[in-house]
Amino acid sequence: TELIPPDGIDGQGTYGRWRRATLLNAEKADVYGIELAWQQNLSFLPGFLGNLGVYSNYSYTKSLADIRRPEGKVRLQGQRPHVVNAGVSYTQSKFNGQVSYAWGTPSITSYGNLDFVPSIYGDSQRVYMDRYRAAANNLSLSAQIRLTDAFRLWFEADNILNRTNIDYVYDLDAYPNTQTLAGRTLNAGLRYTF
């Protein structure tokens, strides 16, 4: 009996007709970024408009993870480099409501192994079979009415735009993979506090 070393018979993970694949953690990752936010009540506006409030924020995140690729570090899985949120709220004695919008750039959902394929664009770039989730957006609404000190009526709507989640490999135009319709979510209820 002969033992096959951990990196295979050829040093590349090949075991006869079989190829071993395994999950690995990154050796190291660096993350840095900036977030800018603005929030303001518009109480200076006349009449009922003075009950409005607005908020927005933008975040930029740069990440570099060492996953042992010859070209160097890559972006962390699940991290969207650019994210924008904005919303409008309305608050008046027994009522408060909010409409908000969020958008984010594509994110890596999983890394391919160290194998690569030639680019379909005819250049010499290595194409790794990393999986991505395309840019995402979400529009949501929430409202609550206080009926008494103990009872509140509430309503929430999420994914009002009924976005489509698109997953792809390497390049959205070249290697689209799956599309799923996320579906709208509507919830309402009566809350009792005692």
Coordinates of N, CA and C in Angstrom, one line a residue:
T1 N 0.8 -1.2 0.0 CA 0.0 0.0 0.0 C 0.9 1.2 0.0
E2 N 0.5 2.2 -0.9 CA 1.3 3.4 -0.9 C 0.4 4.6 -0.6
L3 N 0.9 5.4 0.3 CA 0.1 6.6 0.7 C 0.3 7.7 -0.3
I4 N -0.8 8.4 -0.6 CA -0.7 9.5 -1.6 C -0.5 10.8 -0.7
P5 N 0.4 11.6 -1.0 CA 0.6 12.8 -0.2 C -0.6 13.8 -0.3
P6 N -0.8 14.7 0.7 CA -1.9 15.6 0.7 C -2.1 16.4 -0.6
D7 N -1.1 16.7 -1.3 CA -1.2 17.5 -2.5 C -1.3 16.6 -3.8
G8 N -1.5 15.3 -3.6 CA -1.8 14.5 -4.7 C -0.5 13.9 -5.3
I9 N -0.7 13.0 -6.4 CA 0.4 12.4 -7.0 C 1.2 13.3 -7.9
D10 N 0.6 14.4 -8.3 CA 1.4 15.4 -9.1 C 1.7 16.7 -8.4
G11 N 1.4 16.8 -7.1 CA 1.6 18.0 -6.4 C 0.5 19.1 -6.6
Q12 N -0.5 18.7 -7.4 CA -1.6 19.7 -7.8 C -2.9 19.2 -7.3
G13 N -3.0 18.2 -6.4 CA -4.3 17.8 -5.9 C -4.9 16.7 -6.8
T14 N -4.2 16.1 -7.7 CA -4.7 15.0 -8.5 C -4.5 13.6 -7.9
Y15 N -5.5 12.8 -7.8 CA -5.4 11.5 -7.2 C -5.8 10.5 -8.2
G16 N -5.0 10.1 -9.1 CA -5.4 9.1 -10.2 C -6.5 9.8 -11.0
R17 N -7.6 9.2 -11.1 CA -8.7 9.8 -11.9 C -9.6 10.7 -11.1
W18 N -9.2 10.9 -9.8 CA -10.0 11.8 -8.9 C -9.3 13.1 -8.6
R19 N -10.0 14.1 -8.3 CA -9.5 15.4 -7.9 C -10.1 15.7 -6.6
R20 N -9.2 16.1 -5.6 CA -9.7 16.4 -4.3 C -10.0 17.9 -4.2
A21 N -11.1 18.3 -3.7 CA -11.5 19.7 -3.4 C -11.8 19.8 -2.0
T22 N -11.4 20.9 -1.4 CA -11.6 21.1 0.0 C -11.9 22.6 0.3
L23 N -12.5 22.9 1.5 CA -12.8 24.2 1.9 C -11.6 24.7 2.7
L24 N -11.2 26.0 2.4 CA -10.1 26.6 3.1 C -10.5 27.9 3.6
N25 N -9.9 28.3 4.8 CA -10.1 29.7 5.2 C -9.0 30.6 4.6
A26 N -9.2 31.8 4.5 CA -8.2 32.7 4.0 C -7.1 32.9 5.0
E27 N -5.9 33.1 4.6 CA -4.8 33.3 5.5 C -5.0 34.5 6.3
K28 N -5.4 35.6 5.6 CA -5.5 36.9 6.2 C -6.4 37.8 5.4
A29 N -7.1 38.7 6.0 CA -7.9 39.7 5.2 C -7.8 41.1 5.9
D30 N -7.7 42.1 5.0 CA -7.7 43.5 5.5 C -9.0 44.1 5.0
V31 N -9.6 44.9 5.8 CA -10.9 45.6 5.5 C -10.8 47.0 6.0
Y32 N -11.1 48.0 5.1 CA -11.1 49.4 5.5 C -12.2 50.0 4.6
G33 N -12.6 51.2 5.1 CA -13.6 51.9 4.4 C -14.1 53.2 5.0
I34 N -15.1 53.7 4.5 CA -15.7 55.0 5.0 C -17.2 55.0 4.9
E35 N -17.8 55.6 5.8 CA -19.3 55.7 5.8 C -19.6 57.2 6.0
L36 N -20.5 57.7 5.1 CA -21.0 59.1 5.3 C -22.5 59.0 5.5
A37 N -23.0 59.8 6.5 CA -24.4 59.7 6.8 C -25.0 61.1 7.0
W38 N -26.2 61.3 6.7 CA -26.9 62.5 6.9 C -28.3 62.2 7.3
Q39 N -28.8 62.8 8.5 CA -30.1 62.6 8.9 C -30.6 63.9 9.5
Q40 N -31.9 64.3 9.1 CA -32.4 65.5 9.6 C -33.9 65.5 9.6
N41 N -34.4 66.1 10.7 CA -35.9 66.3 10.8 C -36.1 67.6 10.1
L42 N -37.2 67.7 9.3 CA -37.5 68.9 8.5 C -38.5 69.8 9.3
S43 N -38.3 70.0 10.6 CA -39.3 70.7 11.4 C -39.4 72.2 11.0
F44 N -38.5 72.7 10.2 CA -38.5 74.1 9.8 C -39.5 74.3 8.6
L45 N -40.0 73.2 8.0 CA -41.0 73.3 7.0 C -42.4 73.6 7.6
P46 N -43.3 74.3 6.8 CA -44.6 74.7 7.4 C -45.6 73.6 7.5
G47 N -46.5 73.6 8.4 CA -47.6 72.7 8.6 C -47.2 71.3 8.8
F48 N -47.9 70.4 8.1 CA -47.7 68.9 8.3 C -46.3 68.5 7.7
L49 N -45.8 69.3 6.8 CA -44.5 69.0 6.2 C -43.4 69.0 7.3
G50 N -43.6 69.7 8.3 CA -42.6 69.8 9.4 C -42.4 68.5 10.2
N51 N -43.3 67.5 9.9 CA -43.2 66.2 10.5 C -42.4 65.2 9.7
L52 N -41.9 65.7 8.6 CA -41.0 64.8 7.7 C -39.6 64.8 8.3
G53 N -38.9 63.7 8.0 CA -37.5 63.5 8.3 C -36.9 62.8 7.1
V54 N -35.6 63.0 6.8 CA -34.9 62.4 5.8 C -33.6 61.8 6.3
Y55 N -33.1 60.8 5.7 CA -31.8 60.2 6.0 C -31.2 59.6 4.7
S56 N -29.9 59.6 4.7 CA -29.2 58.9 3.6 C -27.8 58.5 4.2
N57 N -27.3 57.5 3.6 CA -25.9 57.2 3.9 C -25.3 56.4 2.7
Y58 N -24.0 56.5 2.7 CA -23.2 55.9 1.7 C -22.0 55.2 2.4
S59 N -21.7 54.0 2.0 CA -20.5 53.3 2.6 C -19.7 52.7 1.5
Y60 N -18.4 52.9 1.6 CA -17.4 52.3 0.7 C -16.5 51.4 1.6
T61 N -16.4 50.2 1.1 CA -15.6 49.2 1.8 C -14.6 48.6 0.9
K62 N -13.3 48.5 1.2 CA -12.3 47.9 0.4 C -11.8 46.7 1.3
S63 N -11.8 45.5 0.7 CA -11.3 44.3 1.4 C -10.3 43.6 0.5
L64 N -9.3 43.0 1.1 CA -8.3 42.2 0.5 C -8.1 41.0 1.3
A65 N -8.4 39.8 0.7 CA -8.3 38.5 1.4 C -7.2 37.7 0.6
D66 N -6.4 37.0 1.4 CA -5.4 36.1 0.8 C -6.0 34.7 0.7
I67 N -6.4 34.3 -0.5 CA -7.0 33.0 -0.7 C -6.0 32.1 -1.5
R68 N -4.8 32.5 -1.5 CA -3.7 31.7 -2.1 C -3.8 31.7 -3.7
R69 N -4.2 32.8 -4.2 CA -4.2 32.9 -5.7 C -2.9 33.5 -6.2
P70 N -2.4 33.0 -7.3 CA -1.1 33.6 -7.8 C -1.1 35.1 -8.1
E71 N -2.3 35.6 -8.5 CA -2.4 37.0 -8.8 C -2.5 37.9 -7.5
G72 N -2.6 37.3 -6.4 CA -2.7 38.1 -5.1 C -4.0 38.0 -4.5
K73 N -4.3 39.1 -3.7 CA -5.5 39.1 -2.8 C -6.7 39.4 -3.6
V74 N -7.9 39.0 -3.1 CA -9.2 39.3 -3.7 C -10.1 39.9 -2.7
R75 N -11.3 40.3 -3.2 CA -12.3 40.9 -2.3 C -12.9 39.8 -1.4
L76 N -13.3 40.2 -0.2 CA -13.9 39.2 0.7 C -15.3 38.8 0.2
Q77 N -15.6 37.5 0.5 CA -16.9 37.0 0.2 C -18.0 37.7 0.9
G78 N -19.1 38.0 0.2 CA -20.3 38.7 0.8 C -20.2 40.2 1.0
Q79 N -19.1 40.8 0.7 CA -18.9 42.2 0.9 C -19.2 43.0 -0.3
R80 N -20.1 43.9 -0.2 CA -20.4 44.8 -1.3 C -19.6 46.1 -1.2
P81 N -18.8 46.5 -2.1 CA -17.9 47.7 -2.0 C -18.7 49.0 -1.8
H82 N -19.8 49.1 -2.5 CA -20.6 50.4 -2.4 C -22.0 50.1 -2.0
V83 N -22.5 50.8 -1.0 CA -23.9 50.6 -0.5 C -24.4 52.0 -0.2
V84 N -25.7 52.2 -0.7 CA -26.4 53.5 -0.5 C -27.7 53.2 0.1
N85 N -28.1 54.0 1.1 CA -29.4 53.9 1.7 C -30.0 55.3 1.8
A86 N -31.3 55.4 1.6 CA -32.0 56.7 1.7 C -33.4 56.5 2.1
G87 N -34.0 57.4 2.8 CA -35.3 57.2 3.2 C -36.0 58.5 3.7
V88 N -37.3 58.5 3.7 CA -38.1 59.6 4.2 C -39.0 59.0 5.3
S89 N -39.1 59.8 6.4 CA -40.0 59.3 7.5 C -41.0 60.4 7.7
Y90 N -42.1 60.0 8.4 CA -43.2 61.0 8.8 C -43.6 60.6 10.2
T91 N -43.6 61.5 11.1 CA -44.0 61.2 12.5 C -45.0 62.3 12.9
Q92 N -46.1 61.9 13.5 CA -47.1 62.8 14.0 C -47.8 62.1 15.1
S93 N -47.9 62.7 16.3 CA -48.5 62.1 17.5 C -48.7 60.6 17.5
K94 N -49.8 60.1 16.8 CA -50.1 58.7 16.9 C -49.7 57.9 15.7
F95 N -49.0 58.5 14.7 CA -48.6 57.9 13.5 C -47.2 58.0 13.2
N96 N -46.5 57.0 12.7 CA -45.2 57.2 12.1 C -45.0 56.2 11.0
G97 N -44.4 56.6 10.0 CA -44.2 55.8 8.8 C -42.8 56.1 8.1
Q98 N -42.4 55.2 7.3 CA -41.1 55.4 6.7 C -41.1 54.7 5.3
V99 N -40.5 55.3 4.3 CA -40.2 54.7 3.0 C -38.7 54.7 2.9
S100 N -38.1 53.6 2.6 CA -36.6 53.5 2.5 C -36.2 52.7 1.2
Y101 N -35.0 53.1 0.7 CA -34.5 52.5 -0.5 C -33.0 52.1 -0.2
A102 N -32.6 51.0 -0.6 CA -31.2 50.5 -0.5 C -30.7 50.0 -1.8
W103 N -29.4 50.2 -2.0 CA -28.8 49.7 -3.3 C -27.3 49.3 -2.9
G104 N -26.9 48.2 -3.5 CA -25.5 47.8 -3.3 C -24.9 47.1 -4.5
T105 N -23.6 47.3 -4.7 CA -22.9 46.7 -5.9 C -22.8 45.2 -5.7
P106 N -22.4 44.5 -6.8 CA -22.3 43.0 -6.7 C -21.4 42.5 -5.6
S107 N -21.6 41.3 -5.2 CA -20.8 40.7 -4.1 C -20.4 39.3 -4.5
I108 N -19.3 38.8 -4.0 CA -18.9 37.4 -4.3 C -19.6 36.6 -3.3
T109 N -20.3 35.5 -3.8 CA -21.0 34.6 -2.9 C -20.2 33.3 -2.6
S110 N -19.3 33.0 -3.5 CA -18.3 31.9 -3.3 C -17.2 31.9 -4.2
Y111 N -16.0 31.5 -3.8 CA -14.8 31.4 -4.6 C -14.7 30.1 -5.3
G112 N -14.3 30.2 -6.6 CA -13.9 29.0 -7.3 C -12.6 28.4 -6.8
N113 N -12.2 27.3 -7.2 CA -11.0 26.7 -6.7 C -9.8 27.4 -7.5
L114 N -8.6 26.9 -7.3 CA -7.5 27.6 -7.9 C -7.3 27.3 -9.4
D115 N -8.2 26.4 -10.0 CA -8.2 26.2 -11.4 C -8.8 27.4 -12.1
F116 N -8.4 27.7 -13.3 CA -8.9 28.8 -14.1 C -9.2 28.3 -15.5
V117 N -10.0 29.1 -16.2 CA -10.3 28.8 -17.6 C -9.9 30.0 -18.4
P118 N -9.7 29.9 -19.7 CA -9.3 31.0 -20.6 C -10.5 32.0 -20.6
S119 N -10.2 33.2 -20.8 CA -11.2 34.3 -20.9 C -11.9 34.1 -22.3
I120 N -13.2 34.3 -22.3 CA -13.9 34.3 -23.6 C -13.6 35.6 -24.4
Y121 N -13.0 36.5 -23.8 CA -12.7 37.8 -24.5 C -11.4 37.8 -25.3
G122 N -10.7 36.6 -25.3 CA -9.5 36.5 -26.1 C -8.3 37.1 -25.5
D123 N -8.4 37.6 -24.3 CA -7.2 38.2 -23.6 C -6.5 37.1 -22.8
S124 N -5.4 37.4 -22.2 CA -4.7 36.4 -21.4 C -5.1 36.3 -19.9
Q125 N -6.1 37.0 -19.6 CA -6.6 37.1 -18.2 C -7.1 35.7 -17.7
R126 N -6.7 35.3 -16.5 CA -7.2 34.1 -15.9 C -8.6 34.3 -15.4
V127 N -9.5 33.4 -15.7 CA -10.9 33.5 -15.2 C -11.1 32.4 -14.2
Y128 N -11.3 32.8 -13.0 CA -11.6 31.9 -11.9 C -13.1 31.8 -11.8
M129 N -13.6 30.6 -11.4 CA -15.1 30.4 -11.4 C -15.7 30.8 -10.1
D130 N -15.4 32.1 -9.8 CA -16.0 32.7 -8.6 C -17.5 33.0 -8.9
R131 N -18.4 32.8 -7.9 CA -19.8 33.1 -8.1 C -20.1 34.5 -7.4
Y132 N -21.0 35.2 -8.1 CA -21.3 36.6 -7.7 C -22.8 36.7 -7.6
R133 N -23.3 37.6 -6.8 CA -24.7 38.1 -6.7 C -24.7 39.5 -7.3
A134 N -25.5 39.7 -8.3 CA -25.5 41.0 -9.0 C -25.9 42.1 -8.1
A135 N -25.7 43.4 -8.5 CA -26.1 44.5 -7.7 C -27.6 44.4 -7.3
A136 N -27.9 44.8 -6.1 CA -29.2 44.6 -5.5 C -29.8 46.0 -5.1
N137 N -31.1 46.0 -5.1 CA -31.8 47.2 -4.6 C -33.1 46.7 -3.9
N138 N -33.6 47.5 -3.0 CA -34.7 47.2 -2.2 C -35.5 48.5 -1.8
L139 N -36.8 48.5 -2.0 CA -37.7 49.5 -1.6 C -38.6 49.0 -0.6
S140 N -38.7 49.6 0.6 CA -39.6 49.1 1.6 C -40.3 50.2 2.3
L141 N -41.4 49.9 2.9 CA -42.3 50.8 3.6 C -42.8 50.2 4.9
S142 N -42.9 51.1 5.9 CA -43.4 50.6 7.2 C -44.3 51.8 7.8
A143 N -45.3 51.4 8.5 CA -46.2 52.4 9.1 C -46.8 51.8 10.4
Q144 N -47.0 52.7 11.4 CA -47.6 52.2 12.6 C -48.6 53.3 13.1
I145 N -49.7 52.9 13.6 CA -50.7 53.8 14.2 C -51.0 53.4 15.6
R146 N -50.8 54.3 16.5 CA -51.2 54.0 17.9 C -52.6 54.3 18.2
L147 N -53.4 53.2 18.4 CA -54.8 53.3 18.6 C -55.2 53.7 20.0
T148 N -54.5 53.1 21.0 CA -54.6 53.4 22.4 C -53.2 53.3 23.0
D149 N -53.0 53.5 24.3 CA -51.7 53.3 24.9 C -51.3 51.8 24.8
A150 N -52.2 50.9 24.7 CA -51.8 49.5 24.6 C -51.8 48.9 23.2
F151 N -52.6 49.4 22.3 CA -52.8 48.8 21.0 C -52.2 49.7 19.9
R152 N -51.5 49.0 19.0 CA -50.9 49.6 17.8 C -51.2 48.7 16.6
L153 N -51.5 49.4 15.5 CA -51.8 48.7 14.2 C -50.5 49.0 13.4
W154 N -49.9 48.0 12.8 CA -48.7 48.1 12.0 C -48.8 47.5 10.7
F155 N -48.0 48.0 9.7 CA -47.9 47.4 8.4 C -46.5 47.5 7.9
E156 N -46.0 46.5 7.2 CA -44.7 46.5 6.6 C -44.8 45.9 5.2
A157 N -44.1 46.6 4.2 CA -44.0 46.1 2.9 C -42.5 46.1 2.5
D158 N -42.0 44.9 2.1 CA -40.6 44.8 1.7 C -40.4 44.3 0.3
N159 N -39.4 44.7 -0.4 CA -39.1 44.4 -1.8 C -40.3 44.8 -2.7
I160 N -40.7 46.0 -2.5 CA -41.9 46.5 -3.3 C -41.6 46.5 -4.8
L161 N -40.3 46.7 -5.2 CA -39.9 46.6 -6.6 C -39.9 45.2 -7.2
N162 N -40.0 44.2 -6.3 CA -40.0 42.8 -6.7 C -38.7 42.5 -7.5
R163 N -37.6 42.8 -6.9 CA -36.3 42.6 -7.6 C -36.0 41.2 -8.0
T164 N -35.2 41.0 -9.0 CA -34.8 39.7 -9.4 C -33.3 39.5 -8.9
N165 N -33.1 38.5 -8.2 CA -31.7 38.2 -7.8 C -31.0 37.4 -8.9
I166 N -29.9 37.9 -9.4 CA -29.2 37.3 -10.5 C -27.8 36.9 -10.0
D167 N -27.5 35.6 -10.1 CA -26.2 35.1 -9.8 C -25.5 34.7 -11.1
Y168 N -24.2 35.0 -11.0 CA -23.4 34.7 -12.2 C -22.0 34.3 -11.8
V169 N -21.2 33.8 -12.8 CA -19.9 33.3 -12.6 C -18.9 34.3 -13.4
Y170 N -18.0 34.9 -12.7 CA -17.0 35.8 -13.2 C -17.6 37.1 -13.8
D171 N -18.4 37.0 -14.9 CA -18.9 38.2 -15.6 C -20.4 38.0 -15.9
L172 N -21.2 39.0 -15.5 CA -22.6 38.9 -15.7 C -23.1 38.7 -17.1
D173 N -22.4 39.4 -18.0 CA -22.8 39.3 -19.4 C -22.4 38.0 -20.1
A174 N -21.2 37.5 -19.6 CA -20.7 36.3 -20.3 C -21.1 35.0 -19.6
Y175 N -21.3 35.0 -18.3 CA -21.6 33.7 -17.6 C -22.8 33.9 -16.6
P176 N -24.0 34.3 -17.1 CA -25.1 34.3 -16.2 C -25.4 32.9 -15.7
N177 N -25.9 32.8 -14.5 CA -26.0 31.4 -13.9 C -27.5 31.2 -13.5
T178 N -28.0 31.9 -12.6 CA -29.4 31.8 -12.2 C -30.1 33.1 -11.9
Q179 N -31.4 33.1 -12.1 CA -32.2 34.3 -11.8 C -33.3 33.8 -10.9
T180 N -33.6 34.4 -9.8 CA -34.7 34.1 -8.9 C -35.4 35.4 -8.6
L181 N -36.7 35.3 -8.7 CA -37.6 36.4 -8.3 C -37.8 36.3 -6.8
A182 N -37.4 37.4 -6.1 CA -37.4 37.4 -4.7 C -38.8 37.4 -4.1
G183 N -39.7 38.1 -4.7 CA -41.1 38.2 -4.3 C -41.3 39.3 -3.2
R184 N -42.4 40.0 -3.3 CA -42.8 41.0 -2.3 C -43.2 40.4 -1.0
T185 N -43.0 41.1 0.1 CA -43.5 40.6 1.4 C -44.3 41.7 2.0
L186 N -45.5 41.4 2.4 CA -46.4 42.3 3.0 C -46.8 41.7 4.4
N187 N -46.7 42.5 5.4 CA -47.1 42.0 6.8 C -47.9 43.1 7.4
A188 N -48.9 42.7 8.2 CA -49.7 43.6 9.0 C -50.1 43.0 10.3
G189 N -50.4 43.8 11.3 CA -50.8 43.1 12.5 C -51.3 44.2 13.5
L190 N -51.8 43.6 14.6 CA -52.2 44.4 15.8 C -51.3 44.0 16.9
R191 N -50.7 45.0 17.5 CA -49.7 44.8 18.6 C -50.3 45.3 19.9
Y192 N -50.3 44.4 20.9 CA -50.8 44.8 22.2 C -49.6 44.8 23.2
T193 N -49.5 45.9 24.0 CA -48.4 46.0 25.0 C -49.1 46.1 26.3
F194 N -48.7 45.2 27.3 CA -49.3 45.3 28.6 C -48.3 45.5 29.7

